[in-house]
Every structure is written in structure tokens, then in C-alpha cells.
């Protein structure tokens, strides 16, 4: 398998690093197929898209027709063995703008059915961050009526159909998790060793590895950001504060919630309590914490190496974790009033 190159920052290309286990999953599915849709969620910037893009290479080696869409990045790929269908897919995908992504996502389902009908036997649909585009409330319908339909009710026999949807939207998972249409798999930030491989590809003067690990917790997007803005931690935190509108969020909290949030900065499991759940839900919605990481860290529920059972230094509790230490720091600074 060729390792793809990725833009970690505007002027920095790196080679896809590590994620061996997550790639083995793809191999397993390529060989054995899947019974339900696989929905992969994880912190923003943990590497879901990179993994799916590398998976395209792998699936190509296995002789799959591959369709990949990412409405957020306005990116798509349609490599399918029937020219007419390939052309029609490209036409649809090239022309979509704004709201039309929802229609395109459904059109893909129809064209994949045509592919199966035409006798293609190995097909992969990789739907990256589609839930926002089709509406979080309709994500479950797309999973059940769209992607699962391809697996369960194909118009003709096939060998293997793979459907994977990736998301960092914690809220979209609630509805999906309740049903048996999909397996929810979590992806965490990179393992320390995997992250080191990425860190070592960064040229120039840089803070030492332990420092970067302590700040990012292995989140590759934050690594790229730090590099891009000359390792200015303050700038990364300020961007998080602005991007998530943390000042108004913190202002909206009552005294009890502020106290609880203060505790959650030390130990995010403080949110996993009767009085903590509403606040936790808000933090999930803002993509600041991930809540369903129940122990034990059952490896079958994780697409790659799970986070440690508990590492309060990195903001990881048993039940709830900050998406990265920098996400936590952004909240900490806003709460402490040091962000103007
Ligand atoms: N395994 C990896 N090897 C090299 N670079 C990586 C790897 N994983 C992620 N990156 C880089 O880190 C950055 C963030 O990764 P990516 O966009 O895949 O995250 P994501 O989980 O899809 O984020 P989002 O939640 O925003 O969609 C990108 O620049 C990507 O190229
Ligand atoms: Mg992504």
C-alpha cells in the first residue's frame, strides 16, 4: 500500500503515519464484509479523514470501487469500474453546492445500487462528515435508509459492500447509537508512538516532543496548527475560544454550572453525575468533550489504540474526556477570565 501524503499545514506535507490497527480494520472489512454500517466518531482533528483517505489506497489494492465524499472539505472521489456511472457520479459531485449535498448523498446511494445491478461486486462508500450537510436530525435516516440498505437489500448479489461514515459531531450519535443499524466505533487522538512519527516529520526548531504531547494529547490537527503559527500556544487557544464562542457560552452558565465546570477541568468525570449531565451535553454539542468512552476500554469499540483508562494530565477521565488538553485550556482560560 502506498502511503499517502497529507497537508499538515499549508506549507507542510507529511506522510500518513501509524494507525496500523485502524488500517487493519479496513483490511478485515475488505476481506469479510460488514453486517451493518460502521460509524466512526472521535475528537475534531484526530485523523478520521486522513484514515479514510489512506483507506482509499488500501481498498484500491483490494480491487474495490470506491466512492468518497466530504461535504465540509468539498472533497470527493469516485473510482468505479463502470465509466457511465463514474461520469454521472463525478457530474453530481462536481456541481454540488450548499444544501445540494443532501441530495448528492442520496444520489450516491442510487448510483451504488446501479453499480451493484451492473455486476460490480466490491464496493466501498466512505461518507466523511456528511451528517452536518444532510442535517444532524436526518443522519439516522441516511444510515438506515441509505447506507444500510446497500448492505441489506442490494438489488443483486455482491461480494463485499463497505459503508463507513465518520463524524466528530457527538450529538448526531445519540439517535444512531440507539438502533442496530450501525456499529459505533470510536477513534481517539494518535497514540504516543504514532504521534512521535508525525512530530518527527516536522522540520525546523520545535518544542520538545513531551511538551507537544502534553499540549495536544496526540491530536494531529492541533500539531499542524501549532506549527503553522510558530508554536504560539496562546494563538491556538484564542482560536478555539473564538471558534467555539466560549465567552458567551461561559457567560450563559449559572453559578452551579461554573463550579461544576471548574471541577471538570481537573477531572472530566465530574460531569458524569445527575447534575452534571445537562452541562456535559452542552460540552458535547460544542465538540469540547467526548462522553461515551465507557470503561473498560474494550478494543473492539475502538478503531485504533484506545485512550488510556485515565490520564488527568491529558484531560482523560474514565467516562468523559476533553477532546484535547488545548480544548480544556481554552475553557480554563475563558472561565478564569484571562481571555478578554
Ligand atoms: N495518521 C496521520 N498521518 C499524518 N497526518 C495525519 C494523520 N492523521 C491526521 N493527520 C493530519 O492531521 C490533520 C487533521 O486530520 P484530519 O483532518 O484527518 O482529522 P479529522 O478527524 O478528520 O478532523 P475533523 O473532525 O475536523 O473532520 C490533517 O492535516 C491531517 O492531514
Ligand atoms: Mg475530517
Short mmCIF file of C-alpha atoms and ligand atoms in Angstrom, two decimals:
data_model
loop_
_atom_site.label_atom_id
_atom_site.label_comp_id
_atom_site.label_asym_id
_atom_site.label_seq_id
_atom_site.Cartn_x
_atom_site.Cartn_y
_atom_site.Cartn_z
CA UNK A 1 0.00 0.00 0.00
CA UNK A 2 1.26 3.42 -0.95
CA UNK A 3 1.32 5.80 2.00
CA UNK A 4 -0.48 9.00 1.05
CA UNK A 5 0.87 12.47 1.63
CA UNK A 6 -1.21 14.95 3.55
CA UNK A 7 -1.12 18.66 4.21
CA UNK A 8 -0.49 19.07 7.91
CA UNK A 9 -0.20 22.83 7.40
CA UNK A 10 -0.39 25.00 4.26
CA UNK A 11 3.35 24.69 3.63
CA UNK A 12 3.97 21.27 5.13
CA UNK A 13 3.29 17.89 3.61
CA UNK A 14 3.72 14.77 5.69
CA UNK A 15 3.43 11.07 5.06
CA UNK A 16 0.49 9.25 6.60
CA UNK A 17 1.78 7.94 9.92
CA UNK A 18 0.84 4.95 12.04
CA UNK A 19 -2.83 3.98 12.55
CA UNK A 20 -1.93 0.37 11.83
CA UNK A 21 -4.85 -1.03 13.76
CA UNK A 22 -7.33 1.24 12.06
CA UNK A 23 -5.98 0.17 8.69
CA UNK A 24 -6.21 -3.48 9.71
CA UNK A 25 -9.90 -2.89 10.29
CA UNK A 26 -10.27 -1.80 6.69
CA UNK A 27 -8.43 -4.94 5.58
CA UNK A 28 -10.72 -7.07 7.71
CA UNK A 29 -13.83 -5.47 6.24
CA UNK A 30 -12.41 -5.77 2.74
CA UNK A 31 -11.97 -9.49 3.29
CA UNK A 32 -15.05 -10.27 5.36
CA UNK A 33 -17.56 -7.53 4.62
CA UNK A 34 -19.76 -5.91 7.25
CA UNK A 35 -23.27 -6.59 8.51
CA UNK A 36 -24.18 -3.04 9.47
CA UNK A 37 -22.87 0.43 8.72
CA UNK A 38 -19.76 1.44 10.67
CA UNK A 39 -19.94 4.92 12.14
CA UNK A 40 -16.63 6.28 13.38
CA UNK A 41 -16.54 9.26 15.69
CA UNK A 42 -13.75 10.98 17.53
CA UNK A 43 -12.32 14.35 18.55
CA UNK A 44 -12.16 17.00 15.87
CA UNK A 45 -8.86 16.78 14.08
CA UNK A 46 -7.93 13.35 15.48
CA UNK A 47 -7.37 11.96 11.98
CA UNK A 48 -10.64 10.46 10.73
CA UNK A 49 -10.37 11.99 7.28
CA UNK A 50 -6.69 11.07 6.95
CA UNK A 51 -7.53 7.46 7.82
CA UNK A 52 -10.35 7.32 5.26
CA UNK A 53 -8.12 8.82 2.58
CA UNK A 54 -5.44 6.23 3.32
CA UNK A 55 -8.17 3.58 3.30
CA UNK A 56 -8.96 4.53 -0.31
CA UNK A 57 -5.45 3.38 -1.27
CA UNK A 58 -5.88 0.15 0.59
CA UNK A 59 -9.27 -0.58 -0.91
CA UNK A 60 -7.96 0.17 -4.36
CA UNK A 61 -5.33 -2.54 -3.81
CA UNK A 62 -8.17 -4.90 -2.94
CA UNK A 63 -9.89 -4.08 -6.21
CA UNK A 64 -12.78 -2.09 -4.78
CA UNK A 65 -14.85 0.54 -6.47
CA UNK A 66 -14.53 3.45 -4.03
CA UNK A 67 -16.73 6.47 -3.53
CA UNK A 68 -15.59 9.05 -1.00
CA UNK A 69 -17.40 12.27 -0.17
CA UNK A 70 -16.64 15.03 2.28
CA UNK A 71 -19.07 17.95 2.05
CA UNK A 72 -17.21 20.01 4.66
CA UNK A 73 -13.94 19.90 2.77
CA UNK A 74 -15.79 19.93 -0.57
CA UNK A 75 -13.83 16.88 -1.50
CA UNK A 76 -14.89 13.77 -3.34
CA UNK A 77 -13.56 10.82 -5.25
CA UNK A 78 -15.38 8.34 -7.42
CA UNK A 79 -13.30 5.48 -8.70
CA UNK A 80 -15.70 2.97 -10.07
CA UNK A 81 -15.32 0.41 -12.78
CA UNK A 82 -18.24 1.45 -14.94
CA UNK A 83 -17.45 4.54 -16.95
CA UNK A 84 -21.00 5.76 -17.40
CA UNK A 85 -21.72 5.60 -13.67
CA UNK A 86 -18.36 7.15 -12.83
CA UNK A 87 -19.14 10.05 -15.14
CA UNK A 88 -22.56 10.57 -13.61
CA UNK A 89 -21.14 10.44 -10.08
CA UNK A 90 -18.48 12.99 -10.93
CA UNK A 91 -21.07 15.22 -12.57
CA UNK A 92 -23.26 15.17 -9.46
CA UNK A 93 -20.38 15.69 -7.08
CA UNK A 94 -18.62 18.39 -9.05
CA UNK A 95 -21.66 20.55 -9.21
CA UNK A 96 -22.95 20.35 -5.68
CA UNK A 97 -23.01 23.47 -3.59
CA UNK A 98 -24.54 24.30 -0.23
CA UNK A 99 -27.74 22.47 0.52
CA UNK A 100 -27.46 20.24 -2.51
CA UNK A 101 -25.09 17.92 -0.64
CA UNK A 102 -28.01 16.18 0.99
CA UNK A 103 -29.42 15.34 -2.43
CA UNK A 104 -25.99 14.28 -3.67
CA UNK A 105 -25.54 11.97 -0.68
CA UNK A 106 -28.81 10.25 -1.59
CA UNK A 107 -27.98 10.21 -5.30
CA UNK A 108 -24.82 8.29 -4.45
CA UNK A 109 -26.92 5.56 -2.87
CA UNK A 110 -28.90 5.21 -6.10
CA UNK A 111 -25.79 5.09 -8.23
CA UNK A 112 -24.17 2.50 -5.99
CA UNK A 113 -27.28 0.38 -6.47
CA UNK A 114 -26.79 0.77 -10.20
CA UNK A 115 -23.21 -0.37 -9.80
CA UNK A 116 -24.34 -3.49 -7.97
CA UNK A 117 -27.04 -4.08 -10.55
CA UNK A 118 -24.41 -3.80 -13.27
CA UNK A 119 -22.45 -6.59 -11.61
CA UNK A 120 -19.77 -4.75 -9.60
CA UNK A 121 -19.04 -6.97 -6.63
CA UNK A 122 -16.76 -4.99 -4.31
CA UNK A 123 -17.82 -1.50 -3.44
CA UNK A 124 -16.90 0.93 -0.66
CA UNK A 125 -18.80 4.09 0.25
CA UNK A 126 -16.87 6.36 2.59
CA UNK A 127 -19.07 9.18 3.84
CA UNK A 128 -16.90 11.69 5.66
CA UNK A 129 -18.61 14.36 7.75
CA UNK A 130 -21.86 14.06 5.85
CA UNK A 131 -24.14 14.43 8.84
CA UNK A 132 -23.84 18.20 9.06
CA UNK A 133 -24.57 18.51 5.36
CA UNK A 134 -27.64 16.33 5.42
CA UNK A 135 -28.83 17.62 8.79
CA UNK A 136 -28.00 16.05 12.13
CA UNK A 137 -31.63 15.07 12.60
CA UNK A 138 -31.61 13.16 9.33
CA UNK A 139 -28.31 11.37 9.89
CA UNK A 140 -30.05 8.30 11.28
CA UNK A 141 -32.36 8.11 8.26
CA UNK A 142 -29.40 8.27 5.92
CA UNK A 143 -27.68 5.49 7.82
CA UNK A 144 -30.72 3.26 7.87
CA UNK A 145 -32.48 4.09 4.62
CA UNK A 146 -29.35 4.80 2.62
CA UNK A 147 -26.16 3.10 3.65
CA UNK A 148 -27.62 0.11 5.48
CA UNK A 149 -29.97 -0.51 2.55
CA UNK A 150 -26.95 -1.10 0.33
CA UNK A 151 -25.71 -3.83 2.64
CA UNK A 152 -29.04 -5.43 3.49
CA UNK A 153 -31.16 -5.00 0.40
CA UNK A 154 -28.84 -4.87 -2.59
CA UNK A 155 -30.53 -5.13 -5.98
CA UNK A 156 -28.27 -8.06 -6.84
CA UNK A 157 -25.62 -10.31 -5.24
CA UNK A 158 -22.31 -8.80 -4.31
CA UNK A 159 -19.13 -9.96 -2.60
CA UNK A 160 -18.42 -7.11 -0.21
CA UNK A 161 -20.03 -3.74 0.35
CA UNK A 162 -18.32 -1.47 2.86
CA UNK A 163 -20.03 1.63 4.21
CA UNK A 164 -18.26 3.85 6.69
CA UNK A 165 -19.45 7.21 7.99
CA UNK A 166 -17.11 9.43 10.03
CA UNK A 167 -18.15 12.31 12.25
CA UNK A 168 -16.93 14.50 15.07
CA UNK A 169 -20.47 15.57 15.93
CA UNK A 170 -21.23 13.92 19.24
CA UNK A 171 -24.89 14.87 19.03
CA UNK A 172 -25.51 13.02 15.79
CA UNK A 173 -24.53 9.78 17.50
CA UNK A 174 -27.24 9.69 20.10
CA UNK A 175 -30.01 8.68 17.71
CA UNK A 176 -27.80 6.33 15.72
CA UNK A 177 -26.48 4.61 18.83
CA UNK A 178 -29.96 3.63 19.93
CA UNK A 179 -30.57 1.36 16.95
CA UNK A 180 -28.95 -1.67 15.44
CA UNK A 181 -28.33 -0.08 12.05
CA UNK A 182 -24.79 0.83 12.80
CA UNK A 183 -21.80 -0.08 14.92
CA UNK A 184 -20.37 2.93 16.65
CA UNK A 185 -16.61 2.89 16.70
CA UNK A 186 -14.52 5.50 18.44
CA UNK A 187 -11.24 6.89 17.20
CA UNK A 188 -9.01 8.65 19.68
CA UNK A 189 -6.13 11.04 19.07
CA UNK A 190 -2.93 9.35 17.96
CA UNK A 191 -1.01 7.04 20.24
CA UNK A 192 2.16 8.46 21.71
CA UNK A 193 4.38 6.43 19.39
CA UNK A 194 2.27 7.16 16.31
CA UNK A 195 2.25 10.84 17.15
CA UNK A 196 6.01 10.81 17.54
CA UNK A 197 6.32 9.57 13.94
CA UNK A 198 4.33 12.57 12.83
CA UNK A 199 6.20 15.01 15.08
CA UNK A 200 9.50 13.82 13.66
CA UNK A 201 8.39 14.80 10.17
CA UNK A 202 8.14 18.44 11.23
CA UNK A 203 11.17 20.43 10.14
CA UNK A 204 12.89 23.29 11.91
CA UNK A 205 13.16 24.32 15.50
CA UNK A 206 10.30 22.97 17.56
CA UNK A 207 9.41 22.42 21.22
CA UNK A 208 10.47 19.03 22.54
CA UNK A 209 8.20 16.07 21.99
CA UNK A 210 6.98 15.76 25.59
CA UNK A 211 5.84 19.36 25.57
CA UNK A 212 3.93 18.97 22.30
CA UNK A 213 2.36 15.74 23.55
CA UNK A 214 1.29 17.39 26.81
CA UNK A 215 -0.40 20.21 24.87
CA UNK A 216 -2.10 18.27 22.11
CA UNK A 217 -2.63 14.83 23.63
CA UNK A 218 -1.70 13.42 20.21
CA UNK A 219 -4.18 15.46 18.16
CA UNK A 220 -2.59 15.89 14.71
CA UNK A 221 -4.67 18.89 13.67
CA UNK A 222 -3.52 20.85 16.71
CA UNK A 223 0.05 19.84 15.94
CA UNK A 224 -0.37 21.31 12.46
CA UNK A 225 -1.90 24.48 13.90
CA UNK A 226 0.91 24.94 16.38
CA UNK A 227 3.48 24.52 13.64
CA UNK A 228 1.60 26.90 11.35
CA UNK A 229 1.54 29.71 13.87
CA UNK A 230 5.06 29.25 15.05
CA UNK A 231 4.23 27.24 18.16
CA UNK A 232 2.22 30.02 19.73
CA UNK A 233 0.03 28.21 22.23
CA UNK A 234 -1.85 31.41 23.01
CA UNK A 235 -2.92 31.80 19.41
CA UNK A 236 -4.24 28.25 19.20
CA UNK A 237 -6.19 28.72 22.42
CA UNK A 238 -7.58 32.06 21.26
CA UNK A 239 -8.75 30.48 18.02
CA UNK A 240 -10.53 27.76 19.94
CA UNK A 241 -12.15 30.34 22.20
CA UNK A 242 -13.37 32.36 19.22
CA UNK A 243 -14.34 29.41 17.05
CA UNK A 244 -16.50 27.90 19.75
CA UNK A 245 -17.77 31.23 21.08
CA UNK A 246 -16.67 30.23 24.53
CA UNK A 247 -17.07 33.67 26.10
CA UNK A 248 -20.82 33.76 25.55
CA UNK A 249 -21.08 30.08 26.48
CA UNK A 250 -19.39 30.67 29.83
CA UNK A 251 -21.45 33.83 30.41
CA UNK A 252 -24.61 31.80 29.95
CA UNK A 253 -23.77 29.41 32.81
CA UNK A 254 -25.17 29.77 36.29
CA UNK A 255 -23.03 29.59 39.42
CA UNK A 256 -23.52 25.85 39.95
CA UNK A 257 -22.55 25.02 36.38
CA UNK A 258 -19.47 27.20 36.62
CA UNK A 259 -18.40 25.34 39.75
CA UNK A 260 -19.04 22.03 38.08
CA UNK A 261 -17.08 23.11 35.03
CA UNK A 262 -14.22 24.11 37.29
CA UNK A 263 -14.22 20.58 38.71
CA UNK A 264 -14.43 19.08 35.23
CA UNK A 265 -11.22 20.89 34.30
CA UNK A 266 -9.48 18.77 36.92
CA UNK A 267 -11.44 15.60 36.24
CA UNK A 268 -13.96 15.40 33.38
CA UNK A 269 -15.76 12.51 35.09
CA UNK A 270 -17.25 15.16 37.39
CA UNK A 271 -19.72 15.71 34.52
CA UNK A 272 -20.95 12.14 34.71
CA UNK A 273 -23.38 12.83 37.51
CA UNK A 274 -27.07 13.63 37.72
CA UNK A 275 -26.50 17.35 37.96
CA UNK A 276 -23.61 17.25 35.50
CA UNK A 277 -25.34 15.67 32.50
CA UNK A 278 -27.02 18.84 31.09
CA UNK A 279 -23.70 20.68 31.17
CA UNK A 280 -21.95 17.67 29.67
CA UNK A 281 -24.46 17.63 26.82
CA UNK A 282 -23.63 21.26 26.04
CA UNK A 283 -19.92 20.47 26.04
CA UNK A 284 -20.53 17.53 23.69
CA UNK A 285 -22.52 19.80 21.39
CA UNK A 286 -19.64 22.28 21.29
CA UNK A 287 -17.25 19.41 20.49
CA UNK A 288 -15.22 20.08 23.60
CA UNK A 289 -15.64 16.73 25.34
CA UNK A 290 -16.44 13.19 24.28
CA UNK A 291 -18.78 11.41 26.61
CA UNK A 292 -19.31 7.85 25.58
CA UNK A 293 -15.96 6.29 26.26
CA UNK A 294 -17.19 3.87 28.86
CA UNK A 295 -14.68 1.64 30.54
CA UNK A 296 -13.27 -0.86 30.20
CA UNK A 297 -11.61 0.39 27.04
CA UNK A 298 -12.97 -2.51 25.02
CA UNK A 299 -10.69 -2.70 22.00
CA UNK A 300 -13.49 -3.85 19.75
CA UNK A 301 -15.19 -0.48 20.25
CA UNK A 302 -12.11 1.49 19.22
CA UNK A 303 -10.90 1.78 15.68
CA UNK A 304 -7.29 2.25 16.74
CA UNK A 305 -5.48 2.40 20.06
CA UNK A 306 -7.92 3.50 22.79
CA UNK A 307 -7.05 6.35 25.14
CA UNK A 308 -5.55 5.37 28.49
CA UNK A 309 -8.04 4.36 31.18
CA UNK A 310 -7.45 7.62 32.91
CA UNK A 311 -4.91 10.37 32.38
CA UNK A 312 -6.00 13.54 34.07
CA UNK A 313 -2.93 15.37 32.80
CA UNK A 314 -4.32 14.94 29.27
CA UNK A 315 -7.90 15.55 30.44
CA UNK A 316 -8.97 11.93 30.00
CA UNK A 317 -11.36 10.51 32.58
CA UNK A 318 -12.85 7.06 32.78
CA UNK A 319 -16.20 8.09 31.29
CA UNK A 320 -15.63 11.52 29.78
CA UNK A 321 -12.60 13.12 28.14
CA UNK A 322 -11.67 16.56 26.91
CA UNK A 323 -11.08 16.32 23.17
CA UNK A 324 -7.53 17.52 23.81
CA UNK A 325 -5.64 19.31 26.57
CA UNK A 326 -5.84 22.51 24.50
CA UNK A 327 -9.63 22.27 24.33
CA UNK A 328 -9.60 22.09 28.10
CA UNK A 329 -7.16 25.00 28.34
CA UNK A 330 -9.43 27.14 26.17
CA UNK A 331 -12.28 26.58 28.61
CA UNK A 332 -9.99 27.08 31.59
CA UNK A 333 -8.75 30.44 30.38
CA UNK A 334 -12.20 31.68 29.49
CA UNK A 335 -13.57 30.57 32.83
CA UNK A 336 -10.65 32.15 34.65
CA UNK A 337 -11.37 35.42 32.89
CA UNK A 338 -7.96 35.72 31.30
CA UNK A 339 -9.48 35.89 27.81
CA UNK A 340 -10.73 39.35 27.00
N1 LIG B 1 -2.12 9.37 10.52
C1 LIG B 1 -1.79 10.59 10.09
N2 LIG B 1 -0.60 10.81 9.49
C2 LIG B 1 -0.26 12.04 9.06
N3 LIG B 1 -1.04 13.13 9.19
C3 LIG B 1 -2.24 12.97 9.76
C4 LIG B 1 -2.66 11.71 10.24
N4 LIG B 1 -3.88 11.86 10.78
C5 LIG B 1 -4.20 13.14 10.62
N5 LIG B 1 -3.23 13.83 10.02
C6 LIG B 1 -3.26 15.27 9.69
O1 LIG B 1 -3.81 15.95 10.79
C7 LIG B 1 -4.77 16.90 10.40
C8 LIG B 1 -6.14 16.58 10.97
O2 LIG B 1 -6.56 15.30 10.50
P1 LIG B 1 -7.99 15.00 9.85
O3 LIG B 1 -8.44 16.15 9.03
O4 LIG B 1 -7.90 13.68 9.23
O5 LIG B 1 -8.85 14.94 11.18
P2 LIG B 1 -10.44 14.69 11.30
O6 LIG B 1 -10.59 13.79 12.47
O7 LIG B 1 -10.99 14.28 10.01
O8 LIG B 1 -10.90 16.17 11.67
P3 LIG B 1 -12.39 16.79 11.60
O9 LIG B 1 -13.05 16.35 12.86
O10 LIG B 1 -12.10 18.27 11.62
O11 LIG B 1 -13.04 16.29 10.36
C9 LIG B 1 -4.74 16.92 8.88
O12 LIG B 1 -3.86 17.92 8.47
C10 LIG B 1 -4.20 15.56 8.52
O13 LIG B 1 -3.55 15.60 7.30
MG1 LIG B 2 -12.49 15.14 8.83
#
